């Protein structure tokens, strides 16, 4: 019972930390806008790929993200600044795009020819930075650093990693379900309401990108002040 309680507590801890940041239902209009020129079959393929990439990216960030950043000498504020810039650029393209154009179904041959391109788009920009952005990556790295538990090796090296894996898998499945049925979720608004909602979502995404950039700049500015203060004390 104690092991099960620890498993579910760690599972809920990871899920509660990442779910509000990623917010898969809130990303549905953004996904629709970014895939307005794709057929339903292509969107289904993209939904599967995005869910897979989300799972791998979050799990990789949780367990090896801090080591990768340390190896390349990159700090989290720099990741926030760069990721916020990418999100802002993607939102700018969405604001200047016409989602009503070219949403024609593709033939089977065309889908096969564009499969490699769809895989690339599924990762960038649909998975990173739109679905799994700098905020969720930084939280995943922080979670990975704080998930070490003192105690038996079975708890530290098996139970806690399995709970984290189950939470990330649940989140990836939720992302897939929201993107897979994005047309139905957004169809209730009608054509005019969808266009208005998509533009508003693009603007909100632009604001989020600027906010993430600002947080990165703020952290870098604080680090600069602290370094200068240490030099003055010396």
Coordinates of N, CA and C in Angstrom, one line a residue:
X1 N 0.8 -1.2 0.0 CA 0.0 0.0 0.0 C 0.9 1.3 0.0
X2 N 2.0 1.2 0.8 CA 2.8 2.4 0.8 C 3.5 2.6 -0.6
X3 N 3.9 1.6 -1.2 CA 4.5 1.7 -2.6 C 3.5 2.3 -3.6
X4 N 2.2 1.8 -3.5 CA 1.2 2.2 -4.4 C 0.9 3.7 -4.2
X5 N 0.8 4.1 -2.9 CA 0.6 5.5 -2.5 C 1.7 6.4 -3.0
X6 N 2.9 5.9 -2.9 CA 4.0 6.7 -3.4 C 4.0 6.8 -5.0
X7 N 3.6 5.7 -5.6 CA 3.5 5.7 -7.1 C 2.5 6.7 -7.5
X8 N 1.3 6.7 -7.0 CA 0.2 7.6 -7.4 C 0.6 9.1 -7.0
X9 N 1.2 9.3 -5.9 CA 1.6 10.6 -5.5 C 2.6 11.2 -6.5
X10 N 3.6 10.4 -6.9 CA 4.5 10.9 -7.9 C 3.9 11.1 -9.3
X11 N 3.0 10.2 -9.6 CA 2.2 10.3 -10.9 C 1.4 11.6 -10.9
X12 N 0.7 11.8 -9.9 CA -0.1 13.1 -9.9 C 0.7 14.3 -9.8
X13 N 1.9 14.2 -9.1 CA 2.8 15.3 -9.0 C 3.3 15.8 -10.4
X14 N 3.8 14.8 -11.2 CA 4.3 15.1 -12.5 C 3.2 15.6 -13.4
X15 N 2.0 14.9 -13.4 CA 0.9 15.3 -14.2 C 0.4 16.7 -13.9
X16 N 0.2 17.0 -12.6 CA -0.3 18.3 -12.2 C 0.7 19.4 -12.5
X17 N 2.0 19.1 -12.6 CA 3.0 20.2 -12.9 C 3.0 20.5 -14.4
X18 N 2.8 19.5 -15.2 CA 2.9 19.7 -16.7 C 1.6 20.0 -17.4
X19 N 0.5 19.4 -16.9 CA -0.8 19.6 -17.6 C -1.2 21.0 -17.7
X20 N -1.1 21.9 -16.7 CA -1.6 23.3 -16.9 C -0.7 24.1 -17.8
X21 N 0.6 23.7 -18.0 CA 1.5 24.4 -18.8 C 1.2 24.0 -20.3
X22 N 1.1 22.7 -20.6 CA 0.9 22.3 -22.0 C -0.6 22.6 -22.4
X23 N -1.5 22.3 -21.5 CA -2.9 22.6 -21.8 C -3.4 22.1 -23.2
X24 N -3.5 20.8 -23.4 CA -3.8 20.3 -24.8 C -5.1 20.8 -25.3
X25 N -6.2 21.0 -24.5 CA -7.5 21.5 -25.1 C -7.3 23.0 -25.6
X26 N -6.5 23.7 -24.9 CA -6.3 25.1 -25.3 C -5.4 25.2 -26.6
X27 N -4.7 24.2 -27.0 CA -3.9 24.2 -28.2 C -4.6 23.8 -29.4
X28 N -5.9 23.3 -29.3 CA -6.7 22.8 -30.4 C -6.8 23.9 -31.5
X29 N -7.2 25.1 -31.2 CA -7.3 26.1 -32.3 C -6.0 26.4 -32.9
X30 N -4.9 26.4 -32.2 CA -3.6 26.6 -32.8 C -3.3 25.5 -33.7
X31 N -3.5 24.3 -33.3 CA -3.3 23.1 -34.2 C -4.1 23.2 -35.5
X32 N -5.4 23.6 -35.4 CA -6.2 23.8 -36.5 C -5.7 24.8 -37.5
X33 N -5.3 25.9 -36.9 CA -4.7 27.0 -37.8 C -3.5 26.6 -38.5
X34 N -2.6 25.9 -37.8 CA -1.3 25.5 -38.4 C -1.4 24.4 -39.4
X35 N -2.6 23.7 -39.3 CA -2.8 22.5 -40.3 C -4.0 22.8 -41.2
X36 N -4.3 24.1 -41.4 CA -5.5 24.4 -42.2 C -5.4 23.9 -43.6
X37 N -4.3 23.7 -44.2 CA -4.1 23.2 -45.5 C -3.9 21.7 -45.6
X38 N -4.1 21.0 -44.5 CA -3.9 19.5 -44.5 C -5.2 18.8 -44.5
X39 N -5.3 17.6 -45.1 CA -6.5 16.8 -45.0 C -6.7 16.2 -43.7
X40 N -7.8 15.6 -43.5 CA -8.1 14.9 -42.2 C -7.1 13.8 -41.9
X41 N -6.8 13.0 -43.0 CA -5.8 11.9 -42.9 C -4.5 12.5 -42.4
X42 N -4.0 13.6 -43.0 CA -2.8 14.2 -42.6 C -2.8 14.7 -41.2
X43 N -3.9 15.3 -40.8 CA -4.0 15.7 -39.4 C -4.0 14.6 -38.4
X44 N -4.6 13.5 -38.8 CA -4.5 12.3 -37.9 C -3.1 11.8 -37.8
X45 N -2.3 11.8 -38.9 CA -0.9 11.4 -38.9 C -0.1 12.4 -38.1
X46 N -0.4 13.7 -38.2 CA 0.3 14.7 -37.4 C 0.0 14.5 -35.9
X47 N -1.2 14.2 -35.6 CA -1.6 14.0 -34.2 C -0.8 12.9 -33.6
X48 N -0.7 11.8 -34.3 CA 0.0 10.6 -33.7 C 1.5 11.0 -33.6
X49 N 2.1 11.7 -34.6 CA 3.5 12.0 -34.5 C 3.8 13.0 -33.4
X50 N 2.9 14.0 -33.2 CA 3.1 15.0 -32.2 C 3.0 14.4 -30.8
X51 N 2.1 13.5 -30.6 CA 1.9 12.8 -29.3 C 3.2 12.0 -29.0
X52 N 3.7 11.3 -30.0 CA 5.0 10.5 -29.8 C 6.2 11.5 -29.5
X53 N 6.3 12.6 -30.3 CA 7.4 13.5 -30.0 C 7.3 14.2 -28.7
X54 N 6.0 14.5 -28.2 CA 5.8 15.1 -26.9 C 6.3 14.1 -25.8
X55 N 5.9 12.8 -26.0 CA 6.3 11.8 -25.0 C 7.9 11.7 -24.9
X56 N 8.5 11.7 -26.0 CA 10.0 11.5 -26.0 C 10.7 12.8 -25.6
X57 N 10.1 13.9 -26.0 CA 10.8 15.2 -25.6 C 10.6 15.5 -24.1
X58 N 9.5 15.3 -23.6 CA 9.2 15.5 -22.1 C 10.1 14.5 -21.3
X59 N 10.0 13.2 -21.7 CA 10.8 12.2 -20.9 C 12.3 12.5 -21.0
X60 N 12.8 12.9 -22.2 CA 14.2 13.2 -22.4 C 14.6 14.4 -21.6
X61 N 13.7 15.4 -21.6 CA 14.0 16.6 -20.8 C 14.1 16.3 -19.3
X62 N 13.2 15.4 -18.9 CA 13.1 15.1 -17.4 C 14.4 14.4 -16.9
X63 N 14.9 13.5 -17.8 CA 16.0 12.6 -17.3 C 17.4 13.0 -17.8
X64 N 17.5 13.6 -19.0 CA 18.8 14.0 -19.5 C 18.9 15.5 -19.9
X65 N 17.8 16.2 -19.7 CA 17.8 17.6 -20.1 C 18.9 18.5 -19.4
X66 N 19.0 18.3 -18.1 CA 19.9 19.1 -17.4 C 21.4 18.8 -17.8
X67 N 21.7 17.5 -18.1 CA 23.0 17.1 -18.5 C 23.3 17.7 -19.9
X68 N 22.3 17.7 -20.8 CA 22.6 18.2 -22.1 C 22.9 19.7 -22.0
X69 N 22.1 20.5 -21.3 CA 22.3 21.9 -21.2 C 23.6 22.2 -20.5
X70 N 24.0 21.4 -19.5 CA 25.3 21.6 -18.8 C 26.4 21.3 -19.8
X71 N 26.3 20.3 -20.6 CA 27.3 19.9 -21.6 C 27.6 21.0 -22.6
X72 N 26.5 21.6 -23.1 CA 26.7 22.7 -24.1 C 26.8 24.1 -23.4
X73 N 26.7 24.1 -22.1 CA 26.9 25.4 -21.5 C 25.7 26.4 -21.7
X74 N 24.5 25.8 -21.8 CA 23.3 26.6 -22.0 C 22.5 26.7 -20.7
X75 N 22.1 27.9 -20.4 CA 21.3 28.0 -19.2 C 19.8 28.0 -19.5
X76 N 18.9 27.8 -18.5 CA 17.5 27.8 -18.8 C 16.9 29.2 -19.2
X77 N 17.4 30.3 -18.7 CA 17.0 31.6 -19.3 C 17.2 31.7 -20.8
X78 N 18.3 31.2 -21.2 CA 18.6 31.3 -22.7 C 17.6 30.4 -23.5
X79 N 17.3 29.2 -22.9 CA 16.3 28.4 -23.5 C 14.9 29.1 -23.6
X80 N 14.6 29.8 -22.5 CA 13.3 30.5 -22.5 C 13.3 31.6 -23.5
X81 N 14.4 32.4 -23.6 CA 14.5 33.5 -24.6 C 14.4 33.0 -26.0
X82 N 15.1 31.9 -26.3 CA 15.1 31.4 -27.7 C 13.8 30.8 -28.0
X83 N 13.2 30.0 -27.1 CA 11.9 29.4 -27.3 C 10.8 30.4 -27.4
X84 N 10.9 31.4 -26.6 CA 9.9 32.5 -26.7 C 9.9 33.2 -28.1
X85 N 11.1 33.4 -28.6 CA 11.3 34.0 -29.9 C 10.7 33.1 -31.0
X86 N 10.9 31.8 -30.9 CA 10.3 30.8 -31.9 C 8.8 30.9 -31.8
X87 N 8.2 30.9 -30.6 CA 6.8 30.9 -30.5 C 6.2 32.2 -31.0
X88 N 6.9 33.3 -30.8 CA 6.4 34.6 -31.3 C 6.4 34.6 -32.9
X89 N 7.4 34.1 -33.5 CA 7.5 34.0 -34.9 C 6.4 33.1 -35.5
X90 N 6.1 32.0 -34.8 CA 5.1 31.1 -35.3 C 3.7 31.8 -35.2
X91 N 3.5 32.5 -34.1 CA 2.2 33.3 -33.9 C 2.1 34.4 -34.9
X92 N 3.2 35.0 -35.3 CA 3.1 36.1 -36.3 C 2.7 35.5 -37.7
X93 N 3.3 34.3 -38.0 CA 2.9 33.6 -39.3 C 1.4 33.3 -39.2
X94 N 0.9 32.8 -38.1 CA -0.5 32.5 -38.0 C -1.4 33.7 -38.1
X95 N -1.0 34.8 -37.6 CA -1.8 36.1 -37.7 C -1.9 36.5 -39.1
X96 N -0.8 36.3 -39.9 CA -0.8 36.7 -41.3 C -1.2 35.7 -42.3
X97 N -1.6 34.5 -41.8 CA -2.0 33.4 -42.7 C -3.5 33.4 -42.9
X98 N -4.0 32.8 -44.0 CA -5.4 32.7 -44.2 C -5.9 31.3 -44.1
X99 N -6.5 30.9 -42.9 CA -6.8 29.5 -42.7 C -7.9 29.0 -43.7
X100 N -8.6 29.9 -44.4 CA -9.7 29.5 -45.2 C -9.1 29.0 -46.6
X101 N -7.8 29.2 -46.9 CA -7.3 28.8 -48.2 C -6.8 27.4 -48.2
X102 N -7.1 26.8 -49.3 CA -6.4 25.5 -49.6 C -6.6 24.4 -48.7
X103 N -7.7 24.3 -48.0 CA -7.9 23.2 -47.1 C -8.6 22.1 -47.9
X104 N -7.9 21.6 -48.9 CA -8.5 20.6 -49.8 C -7.9 19.2 -49.4
X105 N -8.7 18.2 -49.5 CA -8.2 16.8 -49.2 C -7.2 16.4 -50.2
X106 N -6.2 15.6 -49.7 CA -5.1 15.1 -50.5 C -5.4 13.7 -50.9
X107 N -4.8 13.2 -52.0 CA -4.9 11.9 -52.5 C -4.0 11.0 -51.7
X108 N -4.1 9.7 -51.8 CA -3.2 8.8 -51.1 C -1.8 8.9 -51.5
X109 N -1.6 9.1 -52.9 CA -0.2 9.3 -53.4 C 0.5 10.5 -52.8
X110 N -0.3 11.6 -52.7 CA 0.3 12.9 -52.2 C 0.6 12.7 -50.7
X111 N -0.2 12.0 -50.0 CA 0.1 11.8 -48.6 C 1.4 11.0 -48.4
X112 N 1.6 10.0 -49.3 CA 2.8 9.2 -49.2 C 4.1 10.0 -49.6
X113 N 3.9 10.9 -50.5 CA 5.0 11.7 -51.0 C 5.4 12.8 -49.9
X114 N 4.4 13.2 -49.1 CA 4.6 14.3 -48.2 C 4.8 13.8 -46.8
X115 N 5.0 12.4 -46.6 CA 5.1 11.9 -45.3 C 6.3 12.4 -44.6
X116 N 7.5 12.4 -45.2 CA 8.7 12.9 -44.6 C 8.5 14.4 -44.2
X117 N 7.9 15.2 -45.0 CA 7.7 16.6 -44.7 C 6.7 16.7 -43.5
X118 N 5.7 15.8 -43.4 CA 4.8 15.9 -42.3 C 5.5 15.5 -41.0
X119 N 6.4 14.6 -41.1 CA 7.2 14.2 -39.9 C 8.0 15.4 -39.4
X120 N 8.6 16.1 -40.3 CA 9.4 17.3 -39.9 C 8.5 18.4 -39.3
X121 N 7.3 18.6 -39.9 CA 6.4 19.6 -39.4 C 5.8 19.2 -38.1
X122 N 5.7 17.9 -37.9 CA 5.1 17.4 -36.6 C 6.0 17.7 -35.5
X123 N 7.4 17.7 -35.7 CA 8.3 18.0 -34.6 C 8.4 19.6 -34.5
X124 N 8.7 20.2 -35.7 CA 8.9 21.7 -35.7 C 8.0 22.3 -36.7
X125 N 7.1 23.1 -36.4 CA 6.9 23.8 -35.1 C 5.8 23.2 -34.2
X126 N 5.1 22.1 -34.7 CA 3.9 21.7 -34.0 C 4.2 21.0 -32.6
X127 N 5.3 20.3 -32.5 CA 5.6 19.7 -31.2 C 6.4 20.8 -30.4
X128 N 7.5 21.2 -31.0 CA 8.4 22.2 -30.4 C 8.5 23.4 -31.3
X129 N 8.1 24.6 -30.9 CA 7.8 25.0 -29.5 C 6.4 25.1 -29.2
X130 N 5.4 24.7 -30.1 CA 4.0 25.1 -29.8 C 3.4 24.2 -28.8
X131 N 3.6 22.9 -28.8 CA 3.0 22.0 -27.8 C 3.9 21.8 -26.6
X132 N 5.1 21.4 -26.8 CA 6.1 21.3 -25.7 C 7.1 22.5 -25.9
X133 N 6.9 23.6 -25.1 CA 7.7 24.8 -25.3 C 8.7 24.9 -24.2
X134 N 9.4 26.1 -24.1 CA 10.4 26.3 -23.1 C 9.9 26.1 -21.7
X135 N 8.6 26.5 -21.5 CA 8.1 26.4 -20.1 C 8.0 25.0 -19.6
X136 N 7.4 24.1 -20.5 CA 7.2 22.7 -20.1 C 8.6 22.0 -20.1
X137 N 9.5 22.4 -20.9 CA 10.8 21.8 -20.9 C 11.6 22.1 -19.6
X138 N 11.5 23.4 -19.2 CA 12.2 23.8 -18.0 C 11.5 23.2 -16.8
X139 N 10.2 23.0 -16.8 CA 9.5 22.3 -15.7 C 9.9 20.8 -15.7
X140 N 10.0 20.2 -16.8 CA 10.5 18.8 -16.9 C 11.9 18.6 -16.3
X141 N 12.8 19.5 -16.7 CA 14.1 19.4 -16.2 C 14.1 19.6 -14.7
X142 N 13.3 20.5 -14.2 CA 13.2 20.7 -12.7 C 12.7 19.5 -12.0
X143 N 11.6 18.9 -12.6 CA 11.0 17.7 -12.1 C 12.0 16.6 -12.0
X144 N 12.8 16.4 -13.1 CA 13.8 15.4 -13.1 C 14.9 15.5 -12.0
X145 N 15.2 16.8 -11.8 CA 16.2 17.0 -10.7 C 15.7 16.8 -9.3
X146 N 14.4 16.9 -9.2 CA 13.8 16.8 -7.8 C 13.1 15.5 -7.6
X147 N 13.2 14.6 -8.5 CA 12.5 13.3 -8.4 C 13.3 12.2 -7.7
X148 N 14.6 12.6 -7.3 CA 15.4 11.6 -6.6 C 14.8 11.4 -5.2
X149 N 14.6 10.2 -4.8 CA 14.0 9.8 -3.5 C 15.0 9.0 -2.7
X150 N 15.3 9.3 -1.5 CA 16.1 8.5 -0.7 C 15.4 7.3 -0.2
X151 N 16.0 6.2 -0.2 CA 15.4 5.0 0.3 C 15.9 3.8 -0.5
X152 N 15.0 2.8 -0.6 CA 15.4 1.5 -1.3 C 15.6 1.7 -2.8
X153 N 16.6 1.0 -3.3 CA 16.9 1.1 -4.8 C 15.6 0.9 -5.6
X154 N 14.7 -0.1 -5.2 CA 13.5 -0.3 -6.0 C 12.7 0.9 -6.1
X155 N 12.6 1.7 -5.0 CA 11.8 2.9 -5.1 C 12.4 4.0 -5.9
X156 N 13.7 4.1 -5.8 CA 14.5 5.2 -6.4 C 14.7 4.9 -7.9
X157 N 14.9 3.7 -8.3 CA 15.3 3.4 -9.6 C 14.2 2.7 -10.5
X158 N 13.1 2.3 -9.8 CA 12.0 1.6 -10.5 C 10.7 2.3 -10.4
X159 N 10.2 2.5 -9.1 CA 8.9 3.0 -8.9 C 8.7 4.4 -9.3
X160 N 9.6 5.3 -8.9 CA 9.5 6.7 -9.3 C 9.7 6.9 -10.8
X161 N 10.7 6.3 -11.4 CA 10.7 6.5 -12.9 C 9.5 6.0 -13.6
X162 N 8.9 4.9 -13.1 CA 7.7 4.3 -13.7 C 6.5 5.3 -13.6
X163 N 6.4 5.9 -12.4 CA 5.4 6.9 -12.2 C 5.5 8.1 -13.1
X164 N 6.7 8.5 -13.3 CA 7.0 9.7 -14.2 C 6.7 9.3 -15.6
X165 N 7.1 8.1 -16.0 CA 6.8 7.6 -17.4 C 5.3 7.5 -17.6
X166 N 4.5 7.0 -16.6 CA 3.1 6.9 -16.7 C 2.4 8.2 -16.9
X167 N 2.9 9.2 -16.1 CA 2.3 10.6 -16.2 C 2.6 11.2 -17.5
X168 N 3.8 11.1 -18.0 CA 4.1 11.7 -19.4 C 3.3 10.9 -20.5
X169 N 3.2 9.6 -20.3 CA 2.4 8.9 -21.3 C 0.9 9.3 -21.3
X170 N 0.4 9.5 -20.1 CA -1.0 10.0 -20.0 C -1.2 11.4 -20.7
X171 N -0.2 12.2 -20.5 CA -0.2 13.5 -21.1 C -0.1 13.5 -22.6
X172 N 0.7 12.6 -23.1 CA 0.8 12.4 -24.6 C -0.5 11.9 -25.2
X173 N -1.1 10.9 -24.5 CA -2.4 10.4 -25.0 C -3.4 11.5 -25.0
X174 N -3.5 12.4 -24.0 CA -4.4 13.5 -24.0 C -4.1 14.5 -25.2
X175 N -2.9 14.7 -25.5 CA -2.5 15.5 -26.6 C -3.0 14.9 -27.9
X176 N -2.8 13.6 -28.1 CA -3.3 12.9 -29.3 C -4.8 13.0 -29.4
X177 N -5.5 12.8 -28.3 CA -7.0 12.8 -28.4 C -7.5 14.2 -28.8
X178 N -6.9 15.2 -28.2 CA -7.4 16.6 -28.5 C -7.1 17.0 -30.0
X179 N -5.9 16.6 -30.4 CA -5.5 17.0 -31.8 C -6.2 16.1 -32.8
X180 N -6.4 14.8 -32.5 CA -7.1 13.9 -33.4 C -8.5 14.3 -33.6
X181 N -9.2 14.8 -32.6 CA -10.6 15.3 -32.8 C -10.7 16.8 -32.7
X182 N -9.7 17.5 -33.2 CA -9.7 18.9 -33.2 C -10.8 19.5 -34.0
X183 N -11.1 18.9 -35.2 CA -12.2 19.4 -36.0 C -13.5 19.4 -35.3
X184 N -13.8 18.3 -34.6 CA -15.1 18.2 -33.9 C -15.1 19.2 -32.8
X185 N -14.0 19.4 -32.0 CA -14.0 20.3 -30.9 C -14.2 21.7 -31.3
X186 N -13.7 22.1 -32.5 CA -13.8 23.5 -33.0 C -15.0 23.7 -33.9
X187 N -15.6 22.6 -34.4 CA -16.7 22.7 -35.3 C -17.9 23.3 -34.8
X188 N -18.1 23.3 -33.5 CA -19.3 23.9 -32.8 C -19.3 25.4 -33.0
X189 N -18.2 26.0 -33.3 CA -18.1 27.5 -33.4 C -18.7 28.0 -34.7
X190 N -18.7 27.2 -35.7 CA -19.0 27.6 -37.1 C -17.8 28.2 -37.8
X191 N -18.0 28.6 -39.1 CA -16.9 29.1 -39.9 C -16.4 30.5 -39.4
X192 N -17.4 31.4 -39.2 CA -17.0 32.7 -38.7 C -16.4 32.7 -37.3
X193 N -17.0 32.0 -36.4 CA -16.5 31.9 -35.0 C -15.2 31.2 -35.0
X194 N -14.9 30.2 -35.9 CA -13.6 29.5 -35.9 C -12.5 30.5 -36.3
X195 N -12.8 31.3 -37.4 CA -11.8 32.3 -37.8 C -11.5 33.3 -36.8
X196 N -12.5 33.8 -36.1 CA -12.3 34.8 -35.0 C -11.5 34.1 -33.9
X197 N -11.9 32.9 -33.5 CA -11.2 32.2 -32.4 C -9.7 31.9 -32.8
X198 N -9.5 31.5 -34.0 CA -8.1 31.2 -34.5 C -7.2 32.5 -34.4
X199 N -7.8 33.6 -34.9 CA -7.0 34.9 -34.8 C -6.7 35.2 -33.3
X200 N -7.7 35.1 -32.5 CA -7.5 35.4 -31.1 C -6.5 34.5 -30.4
X201 N -6.6 33.2 -30.8 CA -5.6 32.3 -30.3 C -4.2 32.6 -30.7
X202 N -4.0 33.0 -32.0 CA -2.7 33.4 -32.5 C -2.2 34.6 -31.7
X203 N -3.1 35.6 -31.4 CA -2.6 36.8 -30.7 C -2.2 36.4 -29.3
X204 N -3.0 35.5 -28.6 CA -2.6 35.0 -27.3 C -1.3 34.3 -27.3
X205 N -1.1 33.5 -28.4 CA 0.2 32.8 -28.5 C 1.3 33.7 -28.6
X206 N 1.1 34.8 -29.4 CA 2.1 35.9 -29.5 C 2.5 36.5 -28.1
X207 N 1.4 36.7 -27.3 CA 1.6 37.3 -26.0 C 2.4 36.3 -25.1
X208 N 2.1 35.0 -25.2 CA 2.8 34.0 -24.5 C 4.3 33.9 -24.9
X209 N 4.5 34.0 -26.2 CA 5.9 34.0 -26.6 C 6.7 35.2 -26.1
X210 N 6.1 36.4 -26.1 CA 6.8 37.6 -25.6 C 7.0 37.4 -24.1
X211 N 6.0 36.9 -23.4 CA 6.1 36.7 -21.9 C 7.3 35.7 -21.6
X212 N 7.4 34.6 -22.3 CA 8.5 33.7 -22.1 C 9.8 34.4 -22.4
X213 N 9.9 35.1 -23.5 CA 11.1 35.9 -23.8 C 11.5 36.8 -22.6
X214 N 10.4 37.5 -22.1 CA 10.7 38.5 -21.0 C 11.2 37.8 -19.8
X215 N 10.6 36.6 -19.5 CA 11.1 35.9 -18.3 C 12.6 35.5 -18.4
X216 N 12.9 35.1 -19.7 CA 14.3 34.7 -19.9 C 15.2 35.9 -19.8
X217 N 14.8 37.1 -20.3 CA 15.6 38.3 -20.2 C 15.7 38.8 -18.8
X218 N 14.6 38.6 -18.0 CA 14.7 39.0 -16.6 C 15.6 38.2 -15.8
X219 N 15.6 36.8 -16.1 CA 16.6 36.0 -15.3 C 18.0 36.3 -15.7
X220 N 18.3 36.5 -17.0 CA 19.6 36.9 -17.4 C 20.1 38.2 -16.8
X221 N 19.1 39.1 -16.7 CA 19.4 40.4 -16.1 C 19.8 40.3 -14.6
X222 N 19.0 39.4 -13.9 CA 19.2 39.2 -12.5 C 20.6 38.5 -12.3
X223 N 20.9 37.6 -13.1 CA 22.2 36.9 -13.1 C 23.4 37.9 -13.3
X224 N 23.2 38.8 -14.3 CA 24.2 39.8 -14.5 C 24.4 40.7 -13.3
X225 N 23.3 41.1 -12.7 CA 23.4 42.0 -11.5 C 24.2 41.2 -10.4
X226 N 23.8 40.0 -10.2 CA 24.5 39.2 -9.1 C 26.0 39.0 -9.4
X227 N 26.3 38.8 -10.6 CA 27.7 38.6 -11.0 C 28.5 39.9 -10.8
X228 N 27.9 41.0 -11.1 CA 28.6 42.3 -10.9 C 28.7 42.6 -9.4
X229 N 27.7 42.3 -8.7 CA 27.7 42.5 -7.2 C 28.8 41.6 -6.6
X230 N 29.0 40.4 -7.0 CA 30.1 39.6 -6.5 C 31.4 40.1 -6.9
X231 N 31.6 40.7 -8.1 CA 32.8 41.3 -8.5 C 33.2 42.5 -7.6
X232 N 32.1 43.3 -7.3 CA 32.4 44.5 -6.5 C 32.8 44.1 -5.1
X233 N 32.2 43.1 -4.5 CA 32.5 42.6 -3.2 C 34.0 42.1 -3.1
X234 N 34.4 41.5 -4.2 CA 35.8 41.1 -4.2 C 36.8 42.2 -4.2

